[in-house]
Short mmCIF file of C-alpha atoms and ligand atoms in Angstrom, two decimals:
data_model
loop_
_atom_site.label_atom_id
_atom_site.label_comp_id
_atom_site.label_asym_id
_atom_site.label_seq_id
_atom_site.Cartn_x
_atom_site.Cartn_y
_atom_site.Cartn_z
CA UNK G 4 1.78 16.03 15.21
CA UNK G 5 -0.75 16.85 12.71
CA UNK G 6 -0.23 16.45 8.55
CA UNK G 7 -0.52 20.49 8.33
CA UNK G 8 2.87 20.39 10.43
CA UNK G 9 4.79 18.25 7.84
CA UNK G 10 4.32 21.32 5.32
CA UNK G 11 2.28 18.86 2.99
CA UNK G 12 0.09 20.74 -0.03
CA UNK G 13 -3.84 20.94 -0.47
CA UNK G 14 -4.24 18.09 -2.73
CA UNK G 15 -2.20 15.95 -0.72
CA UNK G 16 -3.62 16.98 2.27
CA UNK G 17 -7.42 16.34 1.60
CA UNK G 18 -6.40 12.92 0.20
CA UNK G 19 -4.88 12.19 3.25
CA UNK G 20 -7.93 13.19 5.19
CA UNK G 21 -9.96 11.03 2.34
CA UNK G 22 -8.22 8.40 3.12
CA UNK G 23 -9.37 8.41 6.35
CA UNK G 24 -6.19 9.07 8.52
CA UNK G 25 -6.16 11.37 10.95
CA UNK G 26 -2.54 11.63 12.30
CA UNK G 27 1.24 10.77 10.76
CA UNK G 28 2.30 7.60 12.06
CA UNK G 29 6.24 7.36 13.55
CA UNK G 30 7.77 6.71 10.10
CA UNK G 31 6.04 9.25 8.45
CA UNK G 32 6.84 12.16 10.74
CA UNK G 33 10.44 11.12 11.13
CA UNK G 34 10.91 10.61 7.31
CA UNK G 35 8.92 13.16 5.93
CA UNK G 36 10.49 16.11 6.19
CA UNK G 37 13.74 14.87 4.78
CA UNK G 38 12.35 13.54 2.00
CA UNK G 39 10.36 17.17 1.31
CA UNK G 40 14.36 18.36 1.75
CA UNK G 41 15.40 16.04 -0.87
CA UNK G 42 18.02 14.16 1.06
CA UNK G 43 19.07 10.41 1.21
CA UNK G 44 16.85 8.26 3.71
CA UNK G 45 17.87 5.20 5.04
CA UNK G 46 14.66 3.74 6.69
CA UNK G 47 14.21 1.06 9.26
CA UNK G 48 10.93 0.12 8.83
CA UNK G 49 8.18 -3.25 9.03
CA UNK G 50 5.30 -3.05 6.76
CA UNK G 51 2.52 -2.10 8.70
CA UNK G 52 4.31 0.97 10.00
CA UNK G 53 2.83 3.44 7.20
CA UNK G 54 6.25 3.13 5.44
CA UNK G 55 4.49 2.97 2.01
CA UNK G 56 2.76 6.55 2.51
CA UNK G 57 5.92 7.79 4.63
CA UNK G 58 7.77 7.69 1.11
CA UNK G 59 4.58 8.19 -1.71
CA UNK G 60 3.58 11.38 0.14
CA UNK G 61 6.88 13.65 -0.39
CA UNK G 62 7.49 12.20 -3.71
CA UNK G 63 4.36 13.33 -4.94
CA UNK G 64 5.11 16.50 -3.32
CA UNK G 65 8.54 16.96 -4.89
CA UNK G 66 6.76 15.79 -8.23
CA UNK G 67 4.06 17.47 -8.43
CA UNK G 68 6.24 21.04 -8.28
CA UNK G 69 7.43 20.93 -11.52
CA UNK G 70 5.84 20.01 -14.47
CA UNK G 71 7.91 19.21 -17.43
CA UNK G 72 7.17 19.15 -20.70
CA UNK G 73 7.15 16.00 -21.56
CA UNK G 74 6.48 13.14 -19.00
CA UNK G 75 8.85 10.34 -18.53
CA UNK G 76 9.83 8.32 -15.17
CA UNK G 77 10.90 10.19 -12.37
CA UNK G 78 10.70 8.42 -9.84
CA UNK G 79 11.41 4.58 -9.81
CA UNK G 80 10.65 2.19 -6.77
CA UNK G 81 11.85 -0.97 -6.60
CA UNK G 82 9.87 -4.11 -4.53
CA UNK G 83 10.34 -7.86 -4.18
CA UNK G 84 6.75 -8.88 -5.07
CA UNK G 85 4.15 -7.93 -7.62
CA UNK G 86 1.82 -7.59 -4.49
CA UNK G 87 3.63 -5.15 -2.74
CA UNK G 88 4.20 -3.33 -5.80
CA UNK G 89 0.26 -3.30 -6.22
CA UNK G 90 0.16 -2.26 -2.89
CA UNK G 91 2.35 0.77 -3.33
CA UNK G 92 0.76 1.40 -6.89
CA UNK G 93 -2.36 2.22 -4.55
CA UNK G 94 -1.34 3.70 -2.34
CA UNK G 95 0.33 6.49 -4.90
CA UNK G 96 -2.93 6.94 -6.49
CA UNK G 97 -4.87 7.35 -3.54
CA UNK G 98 -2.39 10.19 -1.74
CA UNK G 99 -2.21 11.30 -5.60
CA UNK G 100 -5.62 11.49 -6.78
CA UNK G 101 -5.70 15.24 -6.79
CA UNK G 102 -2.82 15.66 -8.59
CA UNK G 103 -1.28 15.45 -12.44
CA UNK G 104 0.93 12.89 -11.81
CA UNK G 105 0.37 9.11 -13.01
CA UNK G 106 1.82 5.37 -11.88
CA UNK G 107 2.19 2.45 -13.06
CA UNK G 108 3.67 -0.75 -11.73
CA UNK G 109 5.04 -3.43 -13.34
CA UNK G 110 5.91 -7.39 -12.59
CA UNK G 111 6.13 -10.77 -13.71
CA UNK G 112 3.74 -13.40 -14.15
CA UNK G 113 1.66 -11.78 -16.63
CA UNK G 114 1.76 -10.53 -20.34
CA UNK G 115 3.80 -7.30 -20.15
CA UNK G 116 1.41 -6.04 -22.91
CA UNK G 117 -0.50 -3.53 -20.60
CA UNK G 118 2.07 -2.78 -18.62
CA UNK G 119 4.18 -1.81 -21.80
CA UNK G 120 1.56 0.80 -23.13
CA UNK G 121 0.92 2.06 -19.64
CA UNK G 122 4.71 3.33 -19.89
CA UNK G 123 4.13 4.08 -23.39
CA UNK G 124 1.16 6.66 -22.56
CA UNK G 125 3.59 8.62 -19.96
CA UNK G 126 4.28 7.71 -16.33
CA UNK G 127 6.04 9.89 -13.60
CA UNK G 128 6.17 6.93 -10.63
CA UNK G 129 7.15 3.22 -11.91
CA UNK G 130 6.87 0.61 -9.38
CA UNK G 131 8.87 -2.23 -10.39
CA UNK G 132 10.11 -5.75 -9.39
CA UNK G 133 13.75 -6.33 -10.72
CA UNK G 134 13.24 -9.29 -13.29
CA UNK G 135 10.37 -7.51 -15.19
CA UNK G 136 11.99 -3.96 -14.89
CA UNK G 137 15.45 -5.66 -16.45
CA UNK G 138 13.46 -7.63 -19.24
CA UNK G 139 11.37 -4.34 -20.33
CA UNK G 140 14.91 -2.44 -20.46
CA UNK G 141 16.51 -4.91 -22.14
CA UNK G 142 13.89 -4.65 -24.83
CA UNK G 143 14.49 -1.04 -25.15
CA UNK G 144 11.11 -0.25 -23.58
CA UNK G 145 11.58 1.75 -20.99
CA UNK G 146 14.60 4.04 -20.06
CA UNK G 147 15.59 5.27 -16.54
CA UNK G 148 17.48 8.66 -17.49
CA UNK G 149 15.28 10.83 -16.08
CA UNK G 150 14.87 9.14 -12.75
CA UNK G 151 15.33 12.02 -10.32
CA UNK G 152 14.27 9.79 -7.10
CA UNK G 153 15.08 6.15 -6.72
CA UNK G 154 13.44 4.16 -3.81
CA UNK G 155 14.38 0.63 -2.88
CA UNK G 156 11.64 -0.78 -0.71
CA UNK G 157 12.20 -3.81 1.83
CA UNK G 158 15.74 -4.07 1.07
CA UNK G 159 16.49 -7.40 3.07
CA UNK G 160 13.67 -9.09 1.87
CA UNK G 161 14.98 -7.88 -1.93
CA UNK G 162 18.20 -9.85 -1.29
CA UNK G 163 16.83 -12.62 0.88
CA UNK G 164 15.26 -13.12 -2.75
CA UNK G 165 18.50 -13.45 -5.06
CA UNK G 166 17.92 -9.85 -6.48
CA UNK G 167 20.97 -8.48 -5.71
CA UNK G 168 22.42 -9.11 -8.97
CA UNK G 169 19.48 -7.84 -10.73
CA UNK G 170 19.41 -4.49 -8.30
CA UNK G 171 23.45 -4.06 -9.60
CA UNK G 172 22.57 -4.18 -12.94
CA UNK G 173 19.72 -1.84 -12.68
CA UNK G 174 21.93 0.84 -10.71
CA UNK G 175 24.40 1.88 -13.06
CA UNK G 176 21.29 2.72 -15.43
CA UNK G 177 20.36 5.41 -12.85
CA UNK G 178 21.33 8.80 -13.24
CA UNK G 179 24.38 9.88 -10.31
CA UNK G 180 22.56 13.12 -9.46
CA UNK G 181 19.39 11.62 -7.52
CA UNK G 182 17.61 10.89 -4.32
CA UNK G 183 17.55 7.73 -2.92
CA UNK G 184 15.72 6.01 -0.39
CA UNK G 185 16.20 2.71 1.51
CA UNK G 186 13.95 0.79 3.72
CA UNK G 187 14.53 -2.14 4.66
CA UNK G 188 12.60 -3.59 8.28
CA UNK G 189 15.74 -5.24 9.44
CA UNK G 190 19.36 -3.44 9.27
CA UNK G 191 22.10 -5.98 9.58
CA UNK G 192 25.59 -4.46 8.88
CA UNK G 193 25.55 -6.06 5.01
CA UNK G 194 22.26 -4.60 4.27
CA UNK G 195 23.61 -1.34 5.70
CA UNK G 196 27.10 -1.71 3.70
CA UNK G 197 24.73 -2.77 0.69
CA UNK G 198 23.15 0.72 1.15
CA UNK G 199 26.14 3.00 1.19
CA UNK G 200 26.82 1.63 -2.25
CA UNK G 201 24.44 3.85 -3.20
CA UNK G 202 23.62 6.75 -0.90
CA UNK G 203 25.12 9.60 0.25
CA UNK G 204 25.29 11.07 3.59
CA UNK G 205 21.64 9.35 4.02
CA UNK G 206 19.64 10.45 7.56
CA UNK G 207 18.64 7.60 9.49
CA UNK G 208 15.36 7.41 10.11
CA UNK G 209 14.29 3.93 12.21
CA UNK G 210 10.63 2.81 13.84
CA UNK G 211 10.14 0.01 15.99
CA UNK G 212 8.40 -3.09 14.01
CA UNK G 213 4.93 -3.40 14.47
CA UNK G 214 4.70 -5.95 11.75
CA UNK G 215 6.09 -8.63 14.21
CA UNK G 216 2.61 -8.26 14.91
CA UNK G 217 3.44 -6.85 18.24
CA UNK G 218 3.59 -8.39 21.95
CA UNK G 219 0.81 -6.69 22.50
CA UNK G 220 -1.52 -8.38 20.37
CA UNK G 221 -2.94 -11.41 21.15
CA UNK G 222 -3.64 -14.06 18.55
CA UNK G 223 -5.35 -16.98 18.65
CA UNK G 224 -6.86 -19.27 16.08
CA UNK G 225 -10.54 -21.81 15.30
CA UNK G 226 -10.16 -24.26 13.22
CA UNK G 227 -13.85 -24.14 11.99
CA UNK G 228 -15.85 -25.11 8.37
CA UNK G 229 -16.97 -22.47 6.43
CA UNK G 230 -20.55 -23.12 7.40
CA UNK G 231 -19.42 -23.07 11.65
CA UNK G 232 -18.19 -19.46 11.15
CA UNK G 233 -20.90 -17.24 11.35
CA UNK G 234 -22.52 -19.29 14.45
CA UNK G 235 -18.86 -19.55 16.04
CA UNK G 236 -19.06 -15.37 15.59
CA UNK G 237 -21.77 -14.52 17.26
CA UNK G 238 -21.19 -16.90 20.17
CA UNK G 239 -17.58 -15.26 20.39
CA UNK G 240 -19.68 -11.79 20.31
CA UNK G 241 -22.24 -12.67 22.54
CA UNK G 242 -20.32 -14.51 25.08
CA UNK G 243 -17.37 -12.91 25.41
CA UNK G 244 -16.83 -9.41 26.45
CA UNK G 245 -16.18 -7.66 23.58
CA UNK G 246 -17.19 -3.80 23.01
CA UNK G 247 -16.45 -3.36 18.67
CA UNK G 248 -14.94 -5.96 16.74
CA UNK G 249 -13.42 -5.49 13.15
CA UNK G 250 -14.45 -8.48 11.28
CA UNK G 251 -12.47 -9.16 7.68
CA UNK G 252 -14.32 -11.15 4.83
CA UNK G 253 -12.25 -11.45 1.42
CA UNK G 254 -15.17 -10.53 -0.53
CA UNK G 255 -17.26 -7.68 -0.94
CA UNK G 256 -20.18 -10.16 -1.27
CA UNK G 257 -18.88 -12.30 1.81
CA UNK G 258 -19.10 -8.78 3.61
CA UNK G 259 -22.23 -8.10 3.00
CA UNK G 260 -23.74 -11.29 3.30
CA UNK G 261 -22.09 -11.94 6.65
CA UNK G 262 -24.14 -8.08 8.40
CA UNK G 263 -27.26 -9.91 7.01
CA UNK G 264 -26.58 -13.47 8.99
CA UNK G 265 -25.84 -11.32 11.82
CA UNK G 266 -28.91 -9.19 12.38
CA UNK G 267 -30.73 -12.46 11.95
CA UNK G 268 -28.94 -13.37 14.99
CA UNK G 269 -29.96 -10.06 16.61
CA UNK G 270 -26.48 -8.20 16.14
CA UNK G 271 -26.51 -5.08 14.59
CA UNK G 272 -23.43 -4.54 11.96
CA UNK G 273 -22.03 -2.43 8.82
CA UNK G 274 -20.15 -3.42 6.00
CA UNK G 275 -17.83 -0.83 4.54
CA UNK G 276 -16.31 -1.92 0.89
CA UNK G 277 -15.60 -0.39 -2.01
CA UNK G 278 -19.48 -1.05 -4.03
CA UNK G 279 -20.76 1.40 -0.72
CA UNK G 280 -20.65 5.29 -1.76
CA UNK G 281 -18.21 7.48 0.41
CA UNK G 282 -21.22 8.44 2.46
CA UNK G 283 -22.28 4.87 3.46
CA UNK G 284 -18.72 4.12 4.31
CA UNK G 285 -18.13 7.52 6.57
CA UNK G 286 -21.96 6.72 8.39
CA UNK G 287 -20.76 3.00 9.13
CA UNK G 288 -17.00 4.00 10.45
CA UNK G 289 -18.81 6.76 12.67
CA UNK G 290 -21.04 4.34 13.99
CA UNK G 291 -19.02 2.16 15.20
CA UNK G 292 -16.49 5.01 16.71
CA UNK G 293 -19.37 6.09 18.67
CA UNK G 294 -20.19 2.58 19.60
CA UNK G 295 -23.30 2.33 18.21
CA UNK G 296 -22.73 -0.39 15.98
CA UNK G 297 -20.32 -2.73 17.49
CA UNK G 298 -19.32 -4.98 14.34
CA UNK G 299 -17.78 -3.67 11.47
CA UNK G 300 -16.75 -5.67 8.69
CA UNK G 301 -14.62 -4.83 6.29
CA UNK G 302 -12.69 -6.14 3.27
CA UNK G 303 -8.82 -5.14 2.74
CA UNK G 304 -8.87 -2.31 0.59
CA UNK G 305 -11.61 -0.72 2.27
CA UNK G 306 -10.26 -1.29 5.95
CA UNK G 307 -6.59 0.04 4.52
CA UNK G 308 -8.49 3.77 5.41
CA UNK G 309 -9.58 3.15 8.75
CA UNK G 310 -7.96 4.68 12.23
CA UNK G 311 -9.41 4.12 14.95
CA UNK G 312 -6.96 4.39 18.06
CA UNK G 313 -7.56 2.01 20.53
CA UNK G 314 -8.89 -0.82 18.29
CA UNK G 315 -9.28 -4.14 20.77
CA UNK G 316 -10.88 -6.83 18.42
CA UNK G 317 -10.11 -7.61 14.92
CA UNK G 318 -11.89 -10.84 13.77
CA UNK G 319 -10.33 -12.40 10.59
CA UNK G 320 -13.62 -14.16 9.68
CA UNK G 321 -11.94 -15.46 6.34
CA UNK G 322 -8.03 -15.58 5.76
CA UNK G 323 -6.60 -13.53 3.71
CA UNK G 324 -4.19 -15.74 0.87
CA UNK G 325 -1.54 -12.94 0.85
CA UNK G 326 0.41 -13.56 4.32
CA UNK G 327 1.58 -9.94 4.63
CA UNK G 328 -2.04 -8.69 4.69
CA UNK G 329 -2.37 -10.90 8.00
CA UNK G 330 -0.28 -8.58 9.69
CA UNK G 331 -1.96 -5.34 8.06
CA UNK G 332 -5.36 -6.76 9.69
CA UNK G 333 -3.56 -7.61 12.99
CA UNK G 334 -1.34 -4.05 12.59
CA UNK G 335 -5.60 -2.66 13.21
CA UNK G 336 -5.13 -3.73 16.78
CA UNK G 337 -2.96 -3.33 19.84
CA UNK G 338 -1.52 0.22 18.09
CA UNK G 339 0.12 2.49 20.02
CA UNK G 340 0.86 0.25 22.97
CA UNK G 341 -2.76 -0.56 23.46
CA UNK G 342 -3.46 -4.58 23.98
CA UNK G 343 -5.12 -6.30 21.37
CA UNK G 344 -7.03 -9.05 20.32
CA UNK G 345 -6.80 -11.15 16.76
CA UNK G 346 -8.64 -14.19 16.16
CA UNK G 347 -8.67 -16.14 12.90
CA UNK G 348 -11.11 -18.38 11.53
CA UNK G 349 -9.40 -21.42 9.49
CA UNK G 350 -11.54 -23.97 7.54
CA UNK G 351 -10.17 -27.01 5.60
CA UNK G 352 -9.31 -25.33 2.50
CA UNK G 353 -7.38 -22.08 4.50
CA UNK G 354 -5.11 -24.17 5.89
CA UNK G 355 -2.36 -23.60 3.47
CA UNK G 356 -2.93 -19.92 3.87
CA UNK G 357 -2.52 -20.05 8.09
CA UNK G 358 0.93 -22.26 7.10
CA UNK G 359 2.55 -18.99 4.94
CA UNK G 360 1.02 -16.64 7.32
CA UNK G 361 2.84 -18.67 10.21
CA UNK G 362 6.15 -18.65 8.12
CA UNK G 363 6.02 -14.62 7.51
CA UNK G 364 5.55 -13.94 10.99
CA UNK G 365 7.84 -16.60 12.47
CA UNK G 366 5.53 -18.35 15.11
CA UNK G 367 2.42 -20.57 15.24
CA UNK G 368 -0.58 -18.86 16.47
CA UNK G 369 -1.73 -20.62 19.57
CA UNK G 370 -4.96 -22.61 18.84
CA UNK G 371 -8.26 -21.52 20.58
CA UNK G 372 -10.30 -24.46 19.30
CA UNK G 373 -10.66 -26.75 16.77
CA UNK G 374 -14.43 -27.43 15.46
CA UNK G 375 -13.73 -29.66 12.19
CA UNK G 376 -14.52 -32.83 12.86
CA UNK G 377 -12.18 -34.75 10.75
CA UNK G 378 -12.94 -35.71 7.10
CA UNK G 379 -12.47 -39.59 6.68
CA UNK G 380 -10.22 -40.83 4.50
P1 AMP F 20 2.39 0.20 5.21
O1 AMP F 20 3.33 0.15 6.37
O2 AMP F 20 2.79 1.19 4.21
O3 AMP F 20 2.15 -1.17 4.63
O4 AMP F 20 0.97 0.73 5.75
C1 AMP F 20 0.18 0.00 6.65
C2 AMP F 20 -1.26 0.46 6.68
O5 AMP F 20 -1.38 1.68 7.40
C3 AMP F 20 -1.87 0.72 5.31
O6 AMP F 20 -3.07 0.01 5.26
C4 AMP F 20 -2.10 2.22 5.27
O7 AMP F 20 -3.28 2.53 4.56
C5 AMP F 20 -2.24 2.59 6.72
N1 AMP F 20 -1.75 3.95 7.05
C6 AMP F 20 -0.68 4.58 6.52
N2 AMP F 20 -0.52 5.79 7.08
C7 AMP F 20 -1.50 5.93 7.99
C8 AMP F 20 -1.86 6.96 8.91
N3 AMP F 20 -1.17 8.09 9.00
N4 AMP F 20 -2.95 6.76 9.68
C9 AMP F 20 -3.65 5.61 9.60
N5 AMP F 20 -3.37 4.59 8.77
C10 AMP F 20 -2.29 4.74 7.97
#
């Protein structure tokens, strides 16, 4: 199934194609078209599955056909943590960025300053987490009247969290006449009871996880220094048999310096981020879908485009600090049944990042090898 065949609109179309994806993914084709119909959803869904885009892309649509006059929240999403709501922020400007319609997000942990005159100068698409949403409302900041669409995204993690109380305070303030959506990646029969308390007749609309990180991918980890990884890298690329590997740096800098230490070790690579120009970025993913450049690195944001079926290596040279992005990077490989690959590079001062990765995905990953030599003392 092509994006033409969900009935999506020009702008949203040639974002989608800017973005760099080429096909709907299972959520998104299943979802979709209810959510163009304006009915209740009630997702199953990991992160990872393109649930984040399976809900952004009709609500832009439904937006984006009428204009009002004046422009006040219409659509109000709801997420545990300010990085997911980040995440989603993105993701609404990217499949948005060729339309009229603006978001904002909002969270705690920081001075609610900007986020107050962001709402201030007009947004259609607030993406909140509970406590800050509550506090701005209780200072008469913000108001929720107009909300015609109401998404609540990962819905066990939400009360897994102690926000229940918070979500049933912020429901009442919602209008009765609306559409809501639910995801949640697990279903239980509470989370499902917790949903009817405010759906109607909602279509069911479930994916299996891929942000288990899948059976299909492999995973392995080095324990390595900093200064072992770029040698450990190119033995792993020499030695072993491996046709294109995606390698992830945090840094834009990290990714560039890492292509240079690797020609000078004869291997021919691209970094795509987002300092290169659209060009430079659509040269260096051809490249190395034709196989002629068989090392790609990448930084987050910049990889979040890429789709490329059939992905066998993804290298995470650095590790990322936010655990869920670990299984974004690892969601690169093994899709669509194929096998897959991960290895992760861990030096001294990652290894508090490997322990919350290894929490959010439930298992230890199986050691390859373990190159520090230990500190004394
Ligand atoms: P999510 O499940 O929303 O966290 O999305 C997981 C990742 O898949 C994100 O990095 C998205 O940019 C990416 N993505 C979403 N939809 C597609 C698609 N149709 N094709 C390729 N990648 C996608």
């Amino acid at each position: 199934m092509s994006f033409q065949e969900l009935k999506l609109i020009q702008p949203i179309l040639q974002a989608v194609a800017e973005a760099g994806y080429s096909n709907p993914t299972a959520i998104q084709q299943h979802a979709i078209p209810h959510i163009l119909k304006g009915e209740d959803v009630l997702g199953c869904a990991q992160t990872g599955t393109g649930k984040t885009a399976a809900f952004a892309i009709p609500i832009l649509q439904r937006l984006s056909a009428v204009t009002p006059l004046k422009r006040s929240i219409r659509t109000l999403i709801l997420t545990p943590t300010r990085e997911l709501a980040l995440q989603i922020e993105d993701s609404f400007k990217a499949y948005g960025k060729h339309l009229r319609l603006k978001s904002c997000s909002i969270f705690g942990g920081v001075p609610q300053g900007k986020q107050v005159s962001n709402i201030r100068n007009g947004v259609d698409v607030l993406i909140a987490t509970p406590g800050r949403l509550l506090d701005l409302m209780g200072q008469g900041l913000l108001s929720l009247k107009d909300v015609e669409i109401f998404v609540l995204d990962e819905a066990d993690r939400m009360l897994d969290m102690g926000f229940i109380s918070d979500i049933k305070k912020i429901l009442p303030q919602l209008p009765r006449k609306r559409q809501t959506l639910f995801f949640s990646a697990t279903m239980p029969s509470d989370i499902k009871a917790f949903a009817g308390t405010m759906q109607q007749n909602p279509v069911e609309v479930a994916v299996t996880p891929v942000s288990t990180t899948a059976d299909t991918v492999s995973q392995s980890v080095y324990f390595v220094e900093k200064k072992g990884k770029t040698g450990l890298l190119v033995s792993l690329l020499k030695e072993g048999n491996i046709k294109r590997s995606l390698v992830f740096t945090r840094t834009k800098h990290g990714a560039d310096k890492l292509v240079k230490q690797l020609a000078k070790n004869g291997l021919h690579s691209a970094a795509i981020h987002g300092n290169k120009s659209q060009a430079a970025r659509q040269k260096a993913l051809s490249e190395f879908k034709d196989s002629r450049i068989r090392v790609l690195v990448a930084t987050d944001i910049a990889a979040r485009g890429i789709d490329i079926d059939e992905l066998p290596h993804v290298v995470n040279y650095e590790l990322p600090n936010v655990a869920e992005t670990y299984v974004h990077r690892i969601g690169r490989t093994g899709r669509a049944g194929f096998g897959g690959i991960a290895v992760s590079f861990c030096d001294t001062e990652e290894m508090s990042d490997l322990k919350s990765i290894q929490k959010l995905i439930g298992f230890k990953v199986p050691v390859a090898g373990n190159l520090i030599t230990n500190p004394v003392g």
